[in-house]
Amino acid sequence: MRTKIRAIITGATGMVGEGVMHECLQHPDVEAVLLINRKSMNITHPKLKEIIHGNFFDLSAIERELSGYNACYFCLGVSSVGIKAEEYYKLTYTLTMHVSETLSKLNPGMTFCYISGAGTDSNEKGKGWAAVKGKTENDLMKLSFKQVFAFRPGFIRPIKGLVNTHSFYKYINWLFPIGRALYPAGFVTLQELAHAMISATNDGYGKQIIEGKDIIALAKSQ
């Protein structure tokens, strides 16, 4: 009998996190979802619990509520556009590592799925966003989780009807079928990304860096 997924989701007030939450709440393999948000999403669902917590650099006040979960879908992130390098590093690397170190201590049997990005540099060369993401991926994989996967989607087609979709997507969604036909590895749907994370949690995968083509394959295996 398959173990039911009990997932912690961060970043649910963003497009990717909201989509992952949406799919988890509908998926039969997921029995519980815990959101850690800075502001409430005002959603009720039998599977759903939400913790409002303002400081992701200090989780001590809510640690007791973070045990008993076997997956984390880490969708929290910021764009490097218009932000100083030091702040981007703090919000991308330092914050992610603090949350993940806390969760690995509380839930060593957890599968940790990190939303990274296409073009991430595993060699950590340079000083741009790709190197910061690469360092984050590398250091996550050193923690004592059961499994760690870094997902690197390119263009993501959002789920229709959700509230946190970036407004510019309504102008560029027409590109998706063309891009998928010409370069399928670079174009995935948000449903595929969420289902790939669930599949990797349940069944593992042969590598830890999950590119676009792997996302599609994992989603099809559901």
XYZ file of N, CA and C in Angstrom, residues 2-221:
660
model
N 0.551 2.185 -0.880
C 1.337 3.413 -0.995
C 1.130 4.298 0.229
N 2.222 4.894 0.681
C 2.132 5.844 1.775
C 1.508 7.136 1.271
N 0.529 7.628 1.977
C -0.110 8.881 1.575
C 0.841 10.054 1.812
N 0.777 11.006 0.924
C 1.641 12.181 1.014
C 1.034 13.206 1.960
N 1.873 13.670 2.872
C 1.533 14.788 3.750
C 2.544 15.889 3.428
N 2.096 16.913 2.716
C 3.019 17.873 2.107
C 2.944 19.246 2.750
N 4.120 19.820 2.983
C 4.251 21.230 3.330
C 4.529 21.991 2.034
N 3.789 23.060 1.804
C 3.987 23.879 0.602
C 4.311 25.302 1.015
N 5.394 25.831 0.488
C 5.717 27.249 0.665
C 5.493 27.968 -0.662
N 5.215 29.257 -0.584
C 5.039 30.048 -1.800
C 3.675 29.905 -2.436
N 2.661 29.487 -1.672
C 1.335 29.253 -2.251
C 0.621 30.543 -2.648
N 1.150 31.698 -2.217
C 0.571 32.966 -2.662
C 1.166 33.416 -3.996
N 2.063 32.611 -4.564
C 2.595 32.860 -5.899
C 1.976 31.897 -6.903
N 2.248 32.114 -8.167
C 1.617 31.323 -9.222
C 1.947 29.837 -9.116
N 3.216 29.505 -8.986
C 3.611 28.092 -8.966
C 3.102 27.409 -7.706
N 3.306 28.040 -6.555
C 2.861 27.439 -5.310
C 1.363 27.232 -5.256
N 0.613 28.212 -5.751
C -0.846 28.066 -5.765
C -1.265 26.903 -6.658
N -0.593 26.768 -7.810
C -0.917 25.672 -8.714
C -0.595 24.316 -8.119
N 0.557 24.221 -7.444
C 0.939 22.965 -6.797
C -0.063 22.628 -5.694
N -0.453 23.624 -4.902
C -1.473 23.403 -3.875
C -2.778 22.910 -4.493
N -3.213 23.555 -5.537
C -4.468 23.204 -6.221
C -4.461 21.744 -6.657
N -3.366 21.311 -7.264
C -3.283 19.932 -7.741
C -3.181 18.938 -6.580
N -2.451 19.311 -5.533
C -2.328 18.427 -4.371
C -3.674 18.198 -3.697
N -4.468 19.239 -3.593
C -5.757 19.107 -2.928
C -6.701 18.178 -3.694
N -6.480 18.039 -4.993
C -7.330 17.171 -5.809
C -6.771 15.762 -5.962
N -5.500 15.571 -5.623
C -4.835 14.303 -5.930
C -5.128 13.256 -4.855
N -5.489 12.031 -5.269
C -5.837 10.998 -4.275
C -4.669 10.524 -3.428
N -3.435 10.701 -3.897
C -2.265 10.267 -3.122
C -1.864 11.255 -2.039
N -2.465 12.439 -2.040
C -2.138 13.477 -1.050
C -3.260 13.538 -0.012
N -2.914 13.285 1.243
C -3.947 13.285 2.284
C -3.960 14.556 3.123
N -2.868 15.321 3.113
C -2.822 16.539 3.923
C -1.865 17.544 3.300
N -2.232 18.809 3.376
C -1.405 19.905 2.867
C -1.307 20.970 3.950
N -0.083 21.357 4.257
C 0.168 22.453 5.197
C 0.802 23.610 4.435
N 0.159 24.752 4.461
C 0.713 25.961 3.852
C 1.390 26.791 4.933
N 2.575 27.293 4.619
C 3.222 28.285 5.477
C 3.260 29.580 4.679
N 2.456 30.537 5.088
C 2.306 31.791 4.359
C 2.503 32.993 5.269
N 2.879 34.091 4.654
C 2.957 35.346 5.400
C 1.583 36.003 5.511
N 0.700 35.698 4.575
C -0.671 36.215 4.629
C -1.620 35.098 4.224
N -2.824 35.139 4.760
C -3.776 34.059 4.541
C -4.307 34.054 3.112
N -4.535 32.841 2.588
C -5.157 32.693 1.280
C -6.674 32.586 1.394
N -7.180 32.475 2.621
C -8.628 32.398 2.862
C -9.285 31.276 2.062
N -8.653 30.116 2.120
C -9.168 28.917 1.448
C -9.460 27.865 2.508
N -10.584 27.205 2.361
C -10.902 26.084 3.247
C -11.032 24.816 2.415
N -10.480 23.730 2.946
C -10.534 22.429 2.280
C -10.255 21.380 3.342
N -10.909 20.211 3.267
C -10.695 19.184 4.294
C -9.233 18.753 4.465
N -8.455 18.834 3.402
C -7.055 18.420 3.462
C -6.127 19.523 3.952
N -6.631 20.752 4.000
C -5.757 21.925 4.085
C -5.666 22.513 5.494
N -4.429 22.854 5.852
C -4.158 23.632 7.056
C -3.201 24.757 6.665
N -3.361 25.910 7.258
C -2.519 27.063 6.927
C -1.934 27.656 8.197
N -0.638 27.929 8.166
C 0.034 28.642 9.251
C 0.464 30.005 8.720
N 0.089 31.056 9.420
C 0.535 32.400 9.047
C 1.760 32.721 9.892
N 2.869 32.969 9.196
C 4.132 33.219 9.900
C 4.939 34.217 9.083
N 5.349 35.281 9.715
C 5.972 36.377 8.989
C 7.460 36.265 8.745
N 8.158 35.467 9.554
C 9.621 35.451 9.478
C 10.125 34.048 9.150
N 10.452 33.819 7.893
C 10.928 32.500 7.471
C 12.377 32.249 7.898
N 13.025 33.274 8.438
C 14.385 33.101 8.942
C 14.395 32.622 10.397
N 13.239 32.588 11.016
C 13.105 32.096 12.384
C 11.793 31.328 12.497
N 11.881 30.010 12.466
C 10.693 29.157 12.506
C 10.440 28.568 13.899
N 11.187 29.039 14.886
C 11.113 28.422 16.212
C 9.697 28.435 16.792
N 8.936 29.482 16.506
C 7.593 29.599 17.070
C 6.613 28.586 16.493
N 6.911 28.044 15.321
C 5.970 27.106 14.679
C 6.569 25.715 14.474
N 7.776 25.485 14.982
C 8.449 24.203 14.739
C 7.589 23.001 15.130
N 6.887 23.110 16.239
C 6.111 21.972 16.727
C 4.996 21.575 15.749
N 4.627 22.494 14.852
C 3.557 22.220 13.890
C 4.090 21.683 12.559
N 5.409 21.547 12.435
C 6.014 21.161 11.159
C 6.419 19.696 11.107
N 6.197 18.959 12.182
C 6.538 17.534 12.212
C 5.391 16.709 11.634
N 5.733 15.492 11.187
C 4.713 14.574 10.703
C 4.398 14.706 9.229
N 5.292 15.333 8.474
C 5.102 15.509 7.030
C 6.208 14.771 6.282
N 5.859 14.215 5.117
C 6.837 13.441 4.355
C 7.194 14.059 3.009
N 6.730 15.284 2.766
C 7.103 15.994 1.535
C 7.094 17.487 1.791
N 7.990 18.189 1.124
C 7.950 19.647 1.086
C 8.072 20.079 -0.362
N 7.116 20.864 -0.822
C 7.160 21.432 -2.160
C 7.483 22.918 -2.005
N 8.762 23.218 -2.171
C 9.276 24.548 -1.876
C 9.165 25.424 -3.122
N 8.128 26.245 -3.159
C 7.834 27.072 -4.330
C 8.057 28.556 -4.058
N 8.665 28.869 -2.933
C 8.906 30.253 -2.543
C 10.149 30.778 -3.257
N 10.023 31.944 -3.859
C 11.185 32.496 -4.551
C 10.931 33.910 -5.016
N 12.002 34.591 -5.405
C 11.904 35.967 -5.904
C 12.664 36.068 -7.218
N 12.289 37.041 -8.014
C 13.016 37.335 -9.239
C 14.275 38.123 -8.914
N 15.317 37.914 -9.702
C 16.555 38.673 -9.515
C 16.488 40.052 -10.165
N 15.418 40.299 -10.930
C 15.276 41.571 -11.634
C 14.965 42.686 -10.634
N 15.767 43.743 -10.658
C 15.511 44.902 -9.830
C 15.795 44.714 -8.353
N 16.621 43.750 -8.009
C 16.935 43.486 -6.601
C 18.454 43.400 -6.462
N 18.990 43.911 -5.370
C 20.430 43.868 -5.156
C 20.899 42.430 -4.962
N 22.126 42.149 -5.361
C 22.666 40.794 -5.303
C 22.626 40.230 -3.890
N 22.942 41.067 -2.904
C 22.965 40.597 -1.513
C 21.569 40.191 -1.047
N 20.572 40.960 -1.439
C 19.194 40.658 -1.045
C 18.695 39.406 -1.754
N 19.047 39.269 -3.036
C 18.648 38.070 -3.778
C 19.261 36.831 -3.139
N 20.520 36.900 -2.752
C 21.195 35.773 -2.104
C 20.493 35.419 -0.788
N 20.151 36.441 -0.032
C 19.494 36.208 1.261
C 18.139 35.541 1.081
N 17.353 36.018 0.121
C 15.995 35.517 -0.064
C 15.954 34.202 -0.838
N 17.027 33.913 -1.587
C 17.051 32.682 -2.367
C 17.831 31.581 -1.659
N 19.047 31.855 -1.258
C 19.868 30.826 -0.621
C 19.637 30.738 0.891
N 19.855 31.840 1.590
C 19.819 31.805 3.060
C 18.457 31.371 3.579
N 17.398 31.939 3.056
C 16.055 31.594 3.504
C 15.733 30.133 3.218
N 16.021 29.699 1.989
C 15.726 28.315 1.611
C 16.470 27.330 2.495
N 17.728 27.601 2.757
C 18.518 26.690 3.570
C 18.033 26.666 5.014
N 17.619 27.806 5.537
C 17.127 27.811 6.918
C 15.872 26.952 7.039
N 14.924 27.139 6.122
C 13.696 26.349 6.162
C 14.001 24.862 5.977
N 14.846 24.547 5.006
C 15.134 23.138 4.707
C 15.911 22.463 5.829
N 16.830 23.170 6.451
C 17.573 22.586 7.576
C 16.640 22.277 8.745
N 15.691 23.176 8.982
C 14.709 22.931 10.040
C 13.863 21.714 9.720
N 13.387 21.611 8.491
C 12.525 20.495 8.108
C 13.277 19.170 8.087
N 14.538 19.188 7.666
C 15.305 17.938 7.640
C 15.544 17.406 9.039
N 15.660 18.313 10.006
C 15.826 17.915 11.404
C 14.534 17.298 11.948
N 13.402 17.882 11.579
C 12.112 17.431 12.105
C 11.553 16.223 11.357
N 11.859 16.129 10.065
C 11.269 15.085 9.200
C 12.343 14.458 8.314
N 13.238 13.657 8.865
C 14.323 13.083 8.046
C 13.842 12.156 6.929
N 12.620 11.663 7.024
C 12.078 10.816 5.961
C 11.386 11.593 4.861
N 11.586 12.900 4.836
C 10.888 13.781 3.903
C 11.536 13.805 2.516
N 10.711 13.939 1.483
C 11.169 14.265 0.134
C 11.040 15.769 -0.052
N 12.145 16.425 -0.421
C 12.165 17.875 -0.574
C 12.261 18.206 -2.056
N 11.247 18.893 -2.579
C 11.224 19.289 -3.988
C 11.367 20.807 -4.069
N 12.436 21.243 -4.704
C 12.776 22.664 -4.772
C 12.539 23.179 -6.187
N 11.730 24.238 -6.299
C 11.525 24.864 -7.599
C 12.704 25.782 -7.882
N 13.534 25.363 -8.816
C 14.719 26.111 -9.213
C 14.392 26.832 -10.522
N 15.127 26.600 -11.573
C 14.812 27.239 -12.841
C 15.733 26.775 -13.951
N 15.231 26.785 -15.178
C 16.049 26.437 -16.335
C 17.233 27.385 -16.424
N 18.401 26.850 -16.702
C 19.605 27.668 -16.805
C 20.397 27.787 -15.525
N 19.933 27.119 -14.467
C 20.678 27.128 -13.207
C 22.059 26.520 -13.394
N 23.060 27.098 -12.732
C 24.458 26.688 -12.895
C 24.906 25.832 -11.713
N 24.967 24.528 -11.915
C 25.381 23.610 -10.845
C 26.832 23.810 -10.436
N 27.635 24.409 -11.317
C 29.044 24.645 -11.006
C 29.262 25.899 -10.151
N 28.190 26.663 -9.943
C 28.231 27.861 -9.097
C 29.216 28.903 -9.608
N 29.375 28.993 -10.920
C 30.283 29.980 -11.491
C 29.604 31.342 -11.589
N 30.377 32.387 -11.446
C 29.843 33.731 -11.578
C 29.114 34.189 -10.332
N 28.447 35.342 -10.443
C 27.781 35.944 -9.291
C 26.296 36.188 -9.544
N 25.777 35.714 -10.659
C 24.377 35.960 -10.988
C 23.430 34.967 -10.354
N 22.152 35.094 -10.734
C 21.105 34.268 -10.150
C 21.361 32.784 -10.381
N 21.917 32.424 -11.552
C 22.112 31.011 -11.880
C 23.077 30.341 -10.913
N 24.111 31.079 -10.493
C 25.076 30.523 -9.542
C 24.462 30.398 -8.148
N 23.639 31.367 -7.765
C 22.982 31.309 -6.450
C 22.023 30.121 -6.404
N 21.256 29.956 -7.463
C 20.354 28.794 -7.534
C 21.151 27.493 -7.518
N 22.279 27.474 -8.220
C 23.102 26.276 -8.244
C 23.638 25.920 -6.872
N 24.095 26.929 -6.137
C 24.583 26.694 -4.776
C 23.451 26.192 -3.887
N 22.278 26.764 -4.045
C 21.125 26.334 -3.251
C 20.806 24.869 -3.526
N 20.736 24.506 -4.793
C 20.493 23.106 -5.152
C 21.543 22.184 -4.532
N 22.801 22.532 -4.721
C 23.896 21.674 -4.247
C 23.851 21.467 -2.737
N 23.585 22.537 -1.997
C 23.593 22.425 -0.540
C 22.337 21.738 -0.015
N 21.223 21.881 -0.707
C 20.028 21.124 -0.330
C 20.282 19.628 -0.414
N 21.035 19.221 -1.411
C 21.276 17.796 -1.628
C 22.238 17.183 -0.612
N 22.834 18.032 0.220
C 23.712 17.538 1.283
C 22.950 17.284 2.585
N 21.689 17.716 2.650
C 20.919 17.578 3.877
C 20.380 16.160 4.036
N 19.919 15.862 5.241
C 19.547 14.489 5.575
C 18.090 14.160 5.269
N 17.622 14.597 4.120
C 16.301 14.207 3.658
C 16.355 12.805 3.055
N 15.201 12.191 2.936
C 15.117 10.918 2.216
C 15.492 11.123 0.749
N 14.946 12.168 0.147
C 15.208 12.502 -1.262
C 15.179 14.017 -1.409
N 16.000 14.532 -2.330
C 15.944 15.944 -2.711
C 15.931 16.015 -4.230
N 15.000 16.801 -4.765
C 14.919 17.009 -6.206
C 14.883 18.503 -6.493
N 15.653 18.936 -7.483
C 15.632 20.322 -7.939
C 14.928 20.360 -9.296
N 13.801 21.004 -9.344
C 13.011 21.096 -10.569
C 13.387 22.361 -11.322
N 13.679 22.189 -12.612
C 14.126 23.313 -13.434
C 13.206 23.542 -14.622
N 12.010 24.015 -14.375
C 11.114 24.299 -15.504
C 11.553 25.543 -16.250
N 11.173 25.629 -17.514
C 11.384 26.840 -18.292
C 10.091 27.652 -18.292
N 9.458 27.736 -19.440
C 8.152 28.396 -19.552
C 7.107 27.496 -18.903
N 6.304 28.061 -18.010
C 5.251 27.304 -17.335
C 3.899 27.876 -17.746
N 3.043 27.011 -18.307
C 1.683 27.474 -18.611
C 0.843 27.384 -17.344
N 0.242 28.486 -16.908
C -0.502 28.491 -15.641
C -1.809 27.712 -15.734
N -2.396 27.477 -14.580
C -3.688 26.804 -14.504
C -4.784 27.861 -14.586
N -5.678 27.672 -15.516
C -6.749 28.647 -15.739
C -7.636 28.766 -14.500
N -7.936 30.002 -14.134
C -8.872 30.242 -13.058
C -8.247 30.516 -11.704
N -6.940 30.272 -11.554
C -6.302 30.552 -10.281
C -5.976 32.039 -10.182
N -5.883 32.532 -8.944
C -5.863 33.985 -8.750
C -4.469 34.603 -8.791
N -3.427 33.796 -8.604
C -2.083 34.364 -8.499
C -1.256 34.244 -9.774
N -1.927 34.028 -10.891
C -1.227 33.981 -12.175
C -0.726 35.370 -12.545
N 0.535 35.455 -12.969
C 1.093 36.738 -13.391
C 0.277 37.299 -14.554
N -0.013 38.569 -14.504
C -0.892 39.183 -15.507
C -0.338 39.079 -16.918
N 1.002 39.068 -17.032
C 1.566 39.063 -18.386
C 1.335 37.746 -19.117
N 0.964 36.685 -18.376
C 0.743 35.410 -19.043
C -0.421 35.465 -20.021
N -1.399 36.324 -19.784
C -2.532 36.379 -20.705
C -2.119 36.917 -22.074
N -0.940 37.568 -22.095
C -0.449 38.093 -23.364
C 0.503 37.128 -24.076
N 1.066 36.174 -23.337
C 2.077 35.297 -23.944
C 1.693 33.823 -23.946
N 0.496 33.486 -23.430
C 0.090 32.084 -23.405
C -0.011 31.476 -24.794
N -0.241 32.316 -25.805
C -0.351 31.809 -27.170
C 0.959 31.184 -27.660
N 2.068 31.528 -26.970
C 3.358 30.966 -27.358
C 3.497 29.495 -26.969
N 2.711 29.056 -25.986
C 2.932 27.721 -25.420
C 2.825 26.598 -26.443
N 1.744 26.487 -27.213
C 1.671 25.356 -28.155
C 2.777 25.366 -29.204
N 3.198 26.566 -29.583
C 4.287 26.664 -30.563
C 5.592 26.204 -29.922
N 5.879 26.725 -28.737
C 7.099 26.344 -28.036
C 7.128 24.865 -27.699
N 5.992 24.329 -27.274
C 5.929 22.905 -26.914
C 6.208 22.033 -28.139
N 5.720 22.465 -29.295
C 5.947 21.700 -30.524
C 7.406 21.771 -30.964
N 8.019 22.942 -30.835
C 9.384 23.127 -31.316
C 10.438 22.684 -30.300
N 10.162 22.929 -29.023
C 11.128 22.625 -27.968
C 10.376 22.168 -26.721
N 9.864 20.956 -26.751
C 9.002 20.495 -25.647
C 9.664 20.511 -24.284
N 10.985 20.316 -24.227
C 11.671 20.282 -22.935
C 11.635 21.630 -22.220
N 11.405 22.709 -22.959
C 11.418 24.037 -22.359
C 10.051 24.582 -22.002
N 9.003 23.791 -22.251
C 7.639 24.267 -22.040
C 6.830 23.204 -21.320
N 6.421 23.514 -20.085
C 5.626 22.570 -19.309
C 4.399 23.281 -18.760
N 3.380 22.507 -18.423
C 2.214 23.080 -17.770
C 2.407 23.026 -16.258
N 1.698 23.890 -15.576
C 1.769 23.879 -14.116
C 1.192 22.580 -13.555
N 0.189 22.014 -14.225
C -0.323 20.703 -13.806
C 0.759 19.641 -13.905
N 1.534 19.661 -14.997
C 2.609 18.679 -15.157
C 3.661 18.835 -14.072
N 3.998 20.065 -13.745
C 5.000 20.306 -12.713
C 4.532 19.754 -11.367
N 3.293 20.029 -11.005
C 2.765 19.538 -9.732
C 2.707 18.016 -9.704
N 2.244 17.415 -10.783
C 2.135 15.953 -10.821
C 3.514 15.298 -10.856
N 4.476 15.964 -11.455
C 5.847 15.436 -11.442
C 6.405 15.409 -10.027
N 6.107 16.426 -9.248
C 6.570 16.470 -7.861
C 5.925 15.354 -7.035
N 4.642 15.137 -7.248
C 3.947 14.062 -6.545
C 4.515 12.709 -6.954
N 4.760 12.526 -8.247
C 5.319 11.267 -8.741
C 6.706 11.008 -8.173
N 7.555 12.042 -8.143
C 8.904 11.884 -7.592
C 8.854 11.549 -6.109
N 7.905 12.118 -5.404
C 7.744 11.821 -3.979
C 7.373 10.354 -3.782
N 6.445 9.879 -4.562
C 5.949 8.509 -4.418
C 6.938 7.457 -4.895
N 7.557 7.706 -6.041
C 8.307 6.658 -6.731
C 9.779 6.958 -6.946
N 10.220 8.159 -6.523
C 11.615 8.521 -6.766
C 11.872 8.816 -8.233
N 13.125 9.047 -8.561
C 13.521 9.291 -9.953
C 15.004 9.010 -10.059
N 15.465 8.776 -11.260
C 16.847 8.361 -11.464
C 17.878 9.456 -11.326
N 17.455 10.695 -11.218
C 18.390 11.803 -11.023
C 17.727 12.888 -10.207
N 18.549 13.733 -9.609
C 18.033 14.757 -8.713
C 17.730 16.077 -9.403
N 18.375 16.338 -10.524
C 18.089 17.537 -11.301
C 17.004 17.190 -12.306
N 15.849 17.808 -12.157
C 14.676 17.475 -12.962
C 14.450 18.584 -13.994
N 14.839 18.310 -15.237
C 14.669 19.270 -16.319
C 13.262 19.151 -16.919
N 12.986 19.992 -17.916
C 11.656 20.005 -18.516
C 11.200 18.656 -19.035
N 12.084 17.960 -19.743
C 11.690 16.659 -20.300
C 11.424 15.640 -19.200
N 12.122 15.783 -18.082
C 11.887 14.891 -16.951
C 10.545 15.215 -16.282
N 10.215 16.484 -16.204
C 8.926 16.891 -15.640
C 7.782 16.268 -16.436
N 7.886 16.333 -17.737
C 6.840 15.771 -18.593
C 6.748 14.258 -18.406
N 7.896 13.596 -18.356
C 7.915 12.126 -18.183
C 7.346 11.721 -16.832
N 7.725 12.428 -15.790
C 7.220 12.129 -14.450
C 5.708 12.339 -14.365
N 5.236 13.406 -14.992
C 3.795 13.685 -14.971
C 3.017 12.590 -15.693
N 3.563 12.096 -16.772
C 2.885 11.033 -17.527
C 2.857 9.725 -16.753
N 3.786 9.545 -15.815
C 3.848 8.295 -15.076
C 2.795 8.211 -13.971
